[in-house]
mmCIF file of C-alpha atoms and ligand atoms in Angstrom:
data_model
loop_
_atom_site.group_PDB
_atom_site.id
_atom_site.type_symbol
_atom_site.label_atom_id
_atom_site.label_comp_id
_atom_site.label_asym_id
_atom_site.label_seq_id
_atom_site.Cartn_x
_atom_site.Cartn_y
_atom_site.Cartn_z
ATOM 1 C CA UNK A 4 37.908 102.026 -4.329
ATOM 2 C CA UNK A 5 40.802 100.180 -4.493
ATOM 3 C CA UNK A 6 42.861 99.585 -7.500
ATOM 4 C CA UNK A 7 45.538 96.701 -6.875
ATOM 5 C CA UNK A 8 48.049 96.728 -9.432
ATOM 6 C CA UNK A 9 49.775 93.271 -9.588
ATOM 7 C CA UNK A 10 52.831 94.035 -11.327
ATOM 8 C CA UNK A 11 56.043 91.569 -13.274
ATOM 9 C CA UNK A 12 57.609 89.738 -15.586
ATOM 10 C CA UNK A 13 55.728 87.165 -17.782
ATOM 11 C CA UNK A 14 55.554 84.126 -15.539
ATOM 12 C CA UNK A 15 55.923 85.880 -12.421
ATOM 13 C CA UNK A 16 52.931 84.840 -10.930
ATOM 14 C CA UNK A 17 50.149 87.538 -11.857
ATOM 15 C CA UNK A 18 46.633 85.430 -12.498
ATOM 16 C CA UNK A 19 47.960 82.991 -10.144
ATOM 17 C CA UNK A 20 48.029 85.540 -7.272
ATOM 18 C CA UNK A 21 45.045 86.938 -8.687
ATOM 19 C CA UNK A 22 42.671 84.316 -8.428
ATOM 20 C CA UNK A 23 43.885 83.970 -4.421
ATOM 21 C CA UNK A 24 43.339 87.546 -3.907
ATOM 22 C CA UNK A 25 40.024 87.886 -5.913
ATOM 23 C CA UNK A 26 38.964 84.886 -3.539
ATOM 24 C CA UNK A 27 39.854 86.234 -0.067
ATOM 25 C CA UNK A 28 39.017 89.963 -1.224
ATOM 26 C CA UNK A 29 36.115 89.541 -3.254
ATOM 27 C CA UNK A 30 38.029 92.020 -6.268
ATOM 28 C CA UNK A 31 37.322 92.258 -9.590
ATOM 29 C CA UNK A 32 40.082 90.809 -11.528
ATOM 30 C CA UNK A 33 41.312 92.414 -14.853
ATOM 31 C CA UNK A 34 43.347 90.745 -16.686
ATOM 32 C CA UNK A 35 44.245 92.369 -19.981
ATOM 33 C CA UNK A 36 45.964 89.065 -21.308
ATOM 34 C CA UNK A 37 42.685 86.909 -20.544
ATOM 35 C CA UNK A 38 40.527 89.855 -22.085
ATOM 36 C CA UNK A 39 43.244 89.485 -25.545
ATOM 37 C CA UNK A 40 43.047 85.821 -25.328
ATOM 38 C CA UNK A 41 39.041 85.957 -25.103
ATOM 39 C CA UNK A 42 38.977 88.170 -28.346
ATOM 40 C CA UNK A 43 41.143 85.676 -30.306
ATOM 41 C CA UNK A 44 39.125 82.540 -29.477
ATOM 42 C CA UNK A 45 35.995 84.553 -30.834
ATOM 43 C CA UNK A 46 37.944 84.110 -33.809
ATOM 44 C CA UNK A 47 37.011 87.882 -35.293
ATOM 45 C CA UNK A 48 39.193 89.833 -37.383
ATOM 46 C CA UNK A 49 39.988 92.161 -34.707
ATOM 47 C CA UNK A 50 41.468 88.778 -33.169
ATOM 48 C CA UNK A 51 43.537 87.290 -35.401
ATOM 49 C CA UNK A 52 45.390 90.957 -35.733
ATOM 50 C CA UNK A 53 45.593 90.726 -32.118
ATOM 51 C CA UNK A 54 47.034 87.277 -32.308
ATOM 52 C CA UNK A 55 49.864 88.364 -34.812
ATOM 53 C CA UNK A 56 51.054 90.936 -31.934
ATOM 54 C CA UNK A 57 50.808 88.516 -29.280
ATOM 55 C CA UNK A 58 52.567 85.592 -31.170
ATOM 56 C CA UNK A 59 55.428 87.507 -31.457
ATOM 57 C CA UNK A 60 55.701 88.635 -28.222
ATOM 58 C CA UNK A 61 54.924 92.187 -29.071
ATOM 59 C CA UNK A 62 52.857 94.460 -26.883
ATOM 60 C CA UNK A 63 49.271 95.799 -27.977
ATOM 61 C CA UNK A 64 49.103 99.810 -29.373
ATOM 62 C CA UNK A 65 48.702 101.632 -26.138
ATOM 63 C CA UNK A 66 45.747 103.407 -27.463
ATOM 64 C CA UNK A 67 43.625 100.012 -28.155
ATOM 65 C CA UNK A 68 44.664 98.970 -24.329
ATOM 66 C CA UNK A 69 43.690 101.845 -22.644
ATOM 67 C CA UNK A 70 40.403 102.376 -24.690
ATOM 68 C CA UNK A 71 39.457 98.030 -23.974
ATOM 69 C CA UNK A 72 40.582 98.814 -20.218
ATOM 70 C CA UNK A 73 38.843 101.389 -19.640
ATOM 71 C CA UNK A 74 35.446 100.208 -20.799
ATOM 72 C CA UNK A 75 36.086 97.400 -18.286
ATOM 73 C CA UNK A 76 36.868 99.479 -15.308
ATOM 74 C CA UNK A 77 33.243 101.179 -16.603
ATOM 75 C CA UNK A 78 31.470 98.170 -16.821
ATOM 76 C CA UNK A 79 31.754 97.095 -13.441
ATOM 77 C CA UNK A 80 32.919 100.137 -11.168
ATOM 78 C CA UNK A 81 29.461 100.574 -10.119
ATOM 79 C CA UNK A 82 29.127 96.893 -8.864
ATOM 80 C CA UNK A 83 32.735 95.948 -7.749
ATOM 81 C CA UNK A 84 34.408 96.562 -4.230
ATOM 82 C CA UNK A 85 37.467 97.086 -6.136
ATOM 83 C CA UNK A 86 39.934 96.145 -9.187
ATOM 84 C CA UNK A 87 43.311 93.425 -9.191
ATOM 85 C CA UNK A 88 44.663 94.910 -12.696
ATOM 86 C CA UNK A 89 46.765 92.288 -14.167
ATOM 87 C CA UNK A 90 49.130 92.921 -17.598
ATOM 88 C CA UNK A 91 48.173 96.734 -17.048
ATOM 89 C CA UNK A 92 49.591 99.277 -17.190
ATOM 90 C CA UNK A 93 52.428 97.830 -18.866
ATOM 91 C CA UNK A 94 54.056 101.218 -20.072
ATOM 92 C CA UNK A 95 54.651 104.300 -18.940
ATOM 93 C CA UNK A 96 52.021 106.034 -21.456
ATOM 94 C CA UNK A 97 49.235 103.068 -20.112
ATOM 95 C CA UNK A 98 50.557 103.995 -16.616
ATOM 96 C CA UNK A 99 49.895 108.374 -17.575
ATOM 97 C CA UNK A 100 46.518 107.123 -18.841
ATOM 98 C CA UNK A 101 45.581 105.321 -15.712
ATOM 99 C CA UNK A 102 45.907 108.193 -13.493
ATOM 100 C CA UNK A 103 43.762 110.219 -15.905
ATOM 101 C CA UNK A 104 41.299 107.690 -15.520
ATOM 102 C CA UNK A 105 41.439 107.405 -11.863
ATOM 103 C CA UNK A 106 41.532 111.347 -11.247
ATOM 104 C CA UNK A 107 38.271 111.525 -12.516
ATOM 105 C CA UNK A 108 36.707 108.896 -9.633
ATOM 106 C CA UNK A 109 37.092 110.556 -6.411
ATOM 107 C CA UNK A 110 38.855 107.852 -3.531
ATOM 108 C CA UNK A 111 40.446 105.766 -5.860
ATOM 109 C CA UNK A 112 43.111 104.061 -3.817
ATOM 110 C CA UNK A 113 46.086 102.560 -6.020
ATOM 111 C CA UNK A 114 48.899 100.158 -5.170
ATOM 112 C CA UNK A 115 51.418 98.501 -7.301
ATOM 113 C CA UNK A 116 52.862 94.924 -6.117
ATOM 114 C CA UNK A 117 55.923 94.367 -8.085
ATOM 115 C CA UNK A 118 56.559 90.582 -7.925
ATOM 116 C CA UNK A 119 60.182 89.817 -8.510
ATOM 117 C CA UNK A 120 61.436 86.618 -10.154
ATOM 118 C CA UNK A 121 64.837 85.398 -11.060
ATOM 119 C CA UNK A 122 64.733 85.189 -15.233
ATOM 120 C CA UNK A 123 65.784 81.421 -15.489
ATOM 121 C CA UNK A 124 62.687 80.598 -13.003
ATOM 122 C CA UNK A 125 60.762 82.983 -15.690
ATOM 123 C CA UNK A 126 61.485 80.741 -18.077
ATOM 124 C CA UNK A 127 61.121 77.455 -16.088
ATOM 125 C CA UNK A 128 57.751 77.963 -15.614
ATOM 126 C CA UNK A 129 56.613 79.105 -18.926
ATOM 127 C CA UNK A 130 57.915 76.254 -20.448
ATOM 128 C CA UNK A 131 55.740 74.470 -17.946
ATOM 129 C CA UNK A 132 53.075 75.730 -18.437
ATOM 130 C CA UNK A 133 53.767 75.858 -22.661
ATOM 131 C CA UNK A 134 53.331 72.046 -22.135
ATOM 132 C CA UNK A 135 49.470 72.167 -21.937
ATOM 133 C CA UNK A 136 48.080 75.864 -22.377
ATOM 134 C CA UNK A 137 47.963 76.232 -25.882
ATOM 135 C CA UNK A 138 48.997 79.830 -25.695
ATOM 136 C CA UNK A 139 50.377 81.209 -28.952
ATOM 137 C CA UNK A 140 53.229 83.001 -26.307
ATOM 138 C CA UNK A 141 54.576 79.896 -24.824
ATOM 139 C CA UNK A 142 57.960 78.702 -26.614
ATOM 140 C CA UNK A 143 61.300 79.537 -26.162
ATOM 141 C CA UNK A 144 61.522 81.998 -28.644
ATOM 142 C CA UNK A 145 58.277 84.173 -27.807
ATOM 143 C CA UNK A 146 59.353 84.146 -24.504
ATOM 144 C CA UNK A 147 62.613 85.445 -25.235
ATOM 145 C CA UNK A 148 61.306 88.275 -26.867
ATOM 146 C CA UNK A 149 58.341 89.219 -24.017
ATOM 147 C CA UNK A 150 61.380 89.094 -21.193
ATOM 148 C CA UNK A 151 63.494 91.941 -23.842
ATOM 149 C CA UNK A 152 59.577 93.722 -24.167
ATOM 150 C CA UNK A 153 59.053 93.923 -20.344
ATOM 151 C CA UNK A 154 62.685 95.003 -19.636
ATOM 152 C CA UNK A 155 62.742 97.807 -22.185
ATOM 153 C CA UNK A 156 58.883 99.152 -21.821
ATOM 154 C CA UNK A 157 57.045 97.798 -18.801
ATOM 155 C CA UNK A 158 59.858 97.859 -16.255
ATOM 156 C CA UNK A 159 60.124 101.670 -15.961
ATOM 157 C CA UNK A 160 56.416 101.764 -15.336
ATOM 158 C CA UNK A 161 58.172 100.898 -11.230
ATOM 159 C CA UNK A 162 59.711 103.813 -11.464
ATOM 160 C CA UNK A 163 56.212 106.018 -12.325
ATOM 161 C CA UNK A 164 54.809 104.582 -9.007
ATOM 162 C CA UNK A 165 57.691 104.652 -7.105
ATOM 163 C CA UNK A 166 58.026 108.321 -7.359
ATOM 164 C CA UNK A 167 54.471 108.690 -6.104
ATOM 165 C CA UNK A 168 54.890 106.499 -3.098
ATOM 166 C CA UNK A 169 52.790 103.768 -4.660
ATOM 167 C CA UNK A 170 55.604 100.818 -5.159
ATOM 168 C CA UNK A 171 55.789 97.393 -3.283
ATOM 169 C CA UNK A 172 58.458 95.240 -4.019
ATOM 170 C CA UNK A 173 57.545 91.743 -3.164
ATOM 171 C CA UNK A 174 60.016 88.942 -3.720
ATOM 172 C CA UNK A 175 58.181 86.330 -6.335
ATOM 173 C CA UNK A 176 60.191 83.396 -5.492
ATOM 174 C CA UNK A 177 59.118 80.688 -3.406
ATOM 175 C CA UNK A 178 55.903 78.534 -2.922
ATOM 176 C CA UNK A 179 52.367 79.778 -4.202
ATOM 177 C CA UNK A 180 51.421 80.071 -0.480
ATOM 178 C CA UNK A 181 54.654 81.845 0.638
ATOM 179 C CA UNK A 182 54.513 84.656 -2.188
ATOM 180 C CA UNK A 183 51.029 85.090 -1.373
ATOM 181 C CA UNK A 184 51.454 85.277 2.406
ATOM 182 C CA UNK A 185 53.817 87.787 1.454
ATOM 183 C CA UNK A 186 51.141 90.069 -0.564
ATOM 184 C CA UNK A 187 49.022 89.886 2.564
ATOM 185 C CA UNK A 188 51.352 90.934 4.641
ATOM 186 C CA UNK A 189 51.574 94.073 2.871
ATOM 187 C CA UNK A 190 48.131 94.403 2.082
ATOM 188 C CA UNK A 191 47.353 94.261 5.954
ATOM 189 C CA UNK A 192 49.974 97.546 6.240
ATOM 190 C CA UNK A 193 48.462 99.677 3.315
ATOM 191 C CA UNK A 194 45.214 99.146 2.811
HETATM 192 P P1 AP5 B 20 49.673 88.488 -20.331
HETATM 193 O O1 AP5 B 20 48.613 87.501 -20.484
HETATM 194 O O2 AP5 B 20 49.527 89.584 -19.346
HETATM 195 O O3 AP5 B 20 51.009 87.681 -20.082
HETATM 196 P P2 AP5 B 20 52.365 87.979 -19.315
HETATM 197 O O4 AP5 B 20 52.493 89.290 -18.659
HETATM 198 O O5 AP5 B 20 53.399 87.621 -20.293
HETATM 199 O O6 AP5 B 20 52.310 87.033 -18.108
HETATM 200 P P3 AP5 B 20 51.776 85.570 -17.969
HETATM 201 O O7 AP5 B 20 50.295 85.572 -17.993
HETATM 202 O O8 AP5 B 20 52.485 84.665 -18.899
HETATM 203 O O9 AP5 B 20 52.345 85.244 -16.517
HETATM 204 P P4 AP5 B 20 51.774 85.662 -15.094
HETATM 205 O O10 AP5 B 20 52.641 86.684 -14.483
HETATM 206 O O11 AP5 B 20 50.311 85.899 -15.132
HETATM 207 O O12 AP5 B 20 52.086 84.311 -14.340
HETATM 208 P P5 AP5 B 20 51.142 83.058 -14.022
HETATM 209 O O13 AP5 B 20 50.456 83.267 -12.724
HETATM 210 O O14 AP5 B 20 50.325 82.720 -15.203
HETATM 211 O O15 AP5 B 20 49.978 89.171 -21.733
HETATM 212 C C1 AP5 B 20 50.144 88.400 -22.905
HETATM 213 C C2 AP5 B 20 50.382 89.309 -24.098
HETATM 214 O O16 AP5 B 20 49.224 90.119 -24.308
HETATM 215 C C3 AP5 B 20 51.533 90.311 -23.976
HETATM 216 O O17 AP5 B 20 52.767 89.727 -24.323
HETATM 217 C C4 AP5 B 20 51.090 91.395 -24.953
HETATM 218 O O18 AP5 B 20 51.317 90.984 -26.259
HETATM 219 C C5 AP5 B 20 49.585 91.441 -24.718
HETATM 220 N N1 AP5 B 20 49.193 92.390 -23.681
HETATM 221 C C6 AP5 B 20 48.608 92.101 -22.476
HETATM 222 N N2 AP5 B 20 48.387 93.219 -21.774
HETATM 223 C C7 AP5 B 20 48.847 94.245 -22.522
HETATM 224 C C8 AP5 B 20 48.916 95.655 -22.321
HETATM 225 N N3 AP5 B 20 48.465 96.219 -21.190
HETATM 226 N N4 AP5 B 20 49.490 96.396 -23.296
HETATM 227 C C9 AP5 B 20 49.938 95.850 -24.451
HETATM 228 N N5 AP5 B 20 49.899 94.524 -24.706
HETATM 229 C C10 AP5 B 20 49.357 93.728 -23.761
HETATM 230 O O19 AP5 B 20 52.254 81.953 -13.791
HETATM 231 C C11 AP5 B 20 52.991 81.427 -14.883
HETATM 232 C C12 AP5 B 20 53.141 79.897 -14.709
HETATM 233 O O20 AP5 B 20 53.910 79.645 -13.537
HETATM 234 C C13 AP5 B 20 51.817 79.185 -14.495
HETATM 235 O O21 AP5 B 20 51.861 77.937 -15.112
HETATM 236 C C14 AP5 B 20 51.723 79.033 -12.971
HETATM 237 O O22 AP5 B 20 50.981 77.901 -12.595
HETATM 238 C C15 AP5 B 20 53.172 78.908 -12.580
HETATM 239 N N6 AP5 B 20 53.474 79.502 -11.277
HETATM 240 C C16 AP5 B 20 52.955 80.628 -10.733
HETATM 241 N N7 AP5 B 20 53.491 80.876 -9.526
HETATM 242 C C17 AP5 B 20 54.400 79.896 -9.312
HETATM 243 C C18 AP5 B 20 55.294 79.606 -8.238
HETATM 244 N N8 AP5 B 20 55.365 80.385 -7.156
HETATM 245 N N9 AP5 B 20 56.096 78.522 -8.345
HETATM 246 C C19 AP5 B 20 56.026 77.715 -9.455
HETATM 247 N N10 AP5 B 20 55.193 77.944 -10.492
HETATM 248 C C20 AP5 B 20 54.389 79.010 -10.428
HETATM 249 MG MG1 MG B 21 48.880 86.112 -16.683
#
């Protein structure tokens, strides 16, 4: 089973790869942002907590991600051909918790796409996109603050996978088409 880890900054192109690979592939996208997002709109308790986090640009509690992701991985392993995990792991104790996870289901196959954007492009686009998605993480400020989150915490979840021989680097700038052209040029080699 394969478990394709699609791996960057905020705005560097995660869902929108996504949905092309979970198209051509037929994977099971997990996307720990859209599964946040989907709590909040129920408008429970448990979502407007999340919302203060998110707002901010703060990260989750580990614990609470690891627990929601790996009831999803349950939910459909029996059913899916494999997994495009999106916002996760997005630190190194996620990344340890993973690998726990994964050691327990015999031919899991992992692979970690790190998508590589220059920070003003970051930006560019999630101003963009701020225009019309109503996300709480959209302005200037928030954004600020997520770029400082992934730098100090989620970045040196590369360095887990690179150690392990599981790290592609894959230059995010460009067209849609041209950075996915490039994913499927390495998917062809290692999968
Ligand atoms: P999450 O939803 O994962 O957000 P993110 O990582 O900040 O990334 P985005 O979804 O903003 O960007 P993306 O890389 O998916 O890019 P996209 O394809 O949309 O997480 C949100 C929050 O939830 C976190 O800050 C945290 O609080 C919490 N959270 C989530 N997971 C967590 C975890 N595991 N642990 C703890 N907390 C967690 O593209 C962006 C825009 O650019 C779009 O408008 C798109 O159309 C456009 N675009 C894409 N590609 C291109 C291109 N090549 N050229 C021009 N425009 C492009
Ligand atoms: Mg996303």
């Amino acid at each position: 089973m394969l478990y394709l880890i699609l791996f960057g900054a905020p705005g560097s192109g995660k869902g929108t790869q996504s949905d092309l690979l979970v198209e051509k592939y037929h994977l099971t996208h997990l996307s720990t942002g859209d599964l946040l997002r989907s709590e909040i709109a129920s408008g429970s308790p448990l979502g407007t907590t999340l919302n203060e986090y998110i707002s901010k640009g703060n990260l989750i509690p580990d614990a609470m991600m690891i627990e929601m992701l790996s009831k999803e991985i349950d939910k459909h392993a029996s059913t899916s051909k494999g997994f495009i995990l999106d916002g996760f792991p997005r630190t190194v104790e996620q990344a340890e918790a993973l690998q726990q996870m994964l050691s327990n289901r015999e031919g899991s196959n992992v692979l970690l796409l790190e998508m590589t954007v220059e920070k003003d492009e970051l930006i560019k686009r999630l101003l963009k996109r701020g225009e019309t998605s109503g996300r709480s993480d959209d302005n200037l400020e928030t954004i600020t603050k997520r770029l400082e989150v992934y730098e100090a915490k989620t970045k040196p979840v590369n360095e887990y996978y690179k150690t392990r021989g599981l790290h592609v680097g894959i230059d995010g700038m460009g067209t849609v088409e041209q950075i996915f052209d490039r994913i499927n040029q390495t998917l062809k080699q290692k999968i």
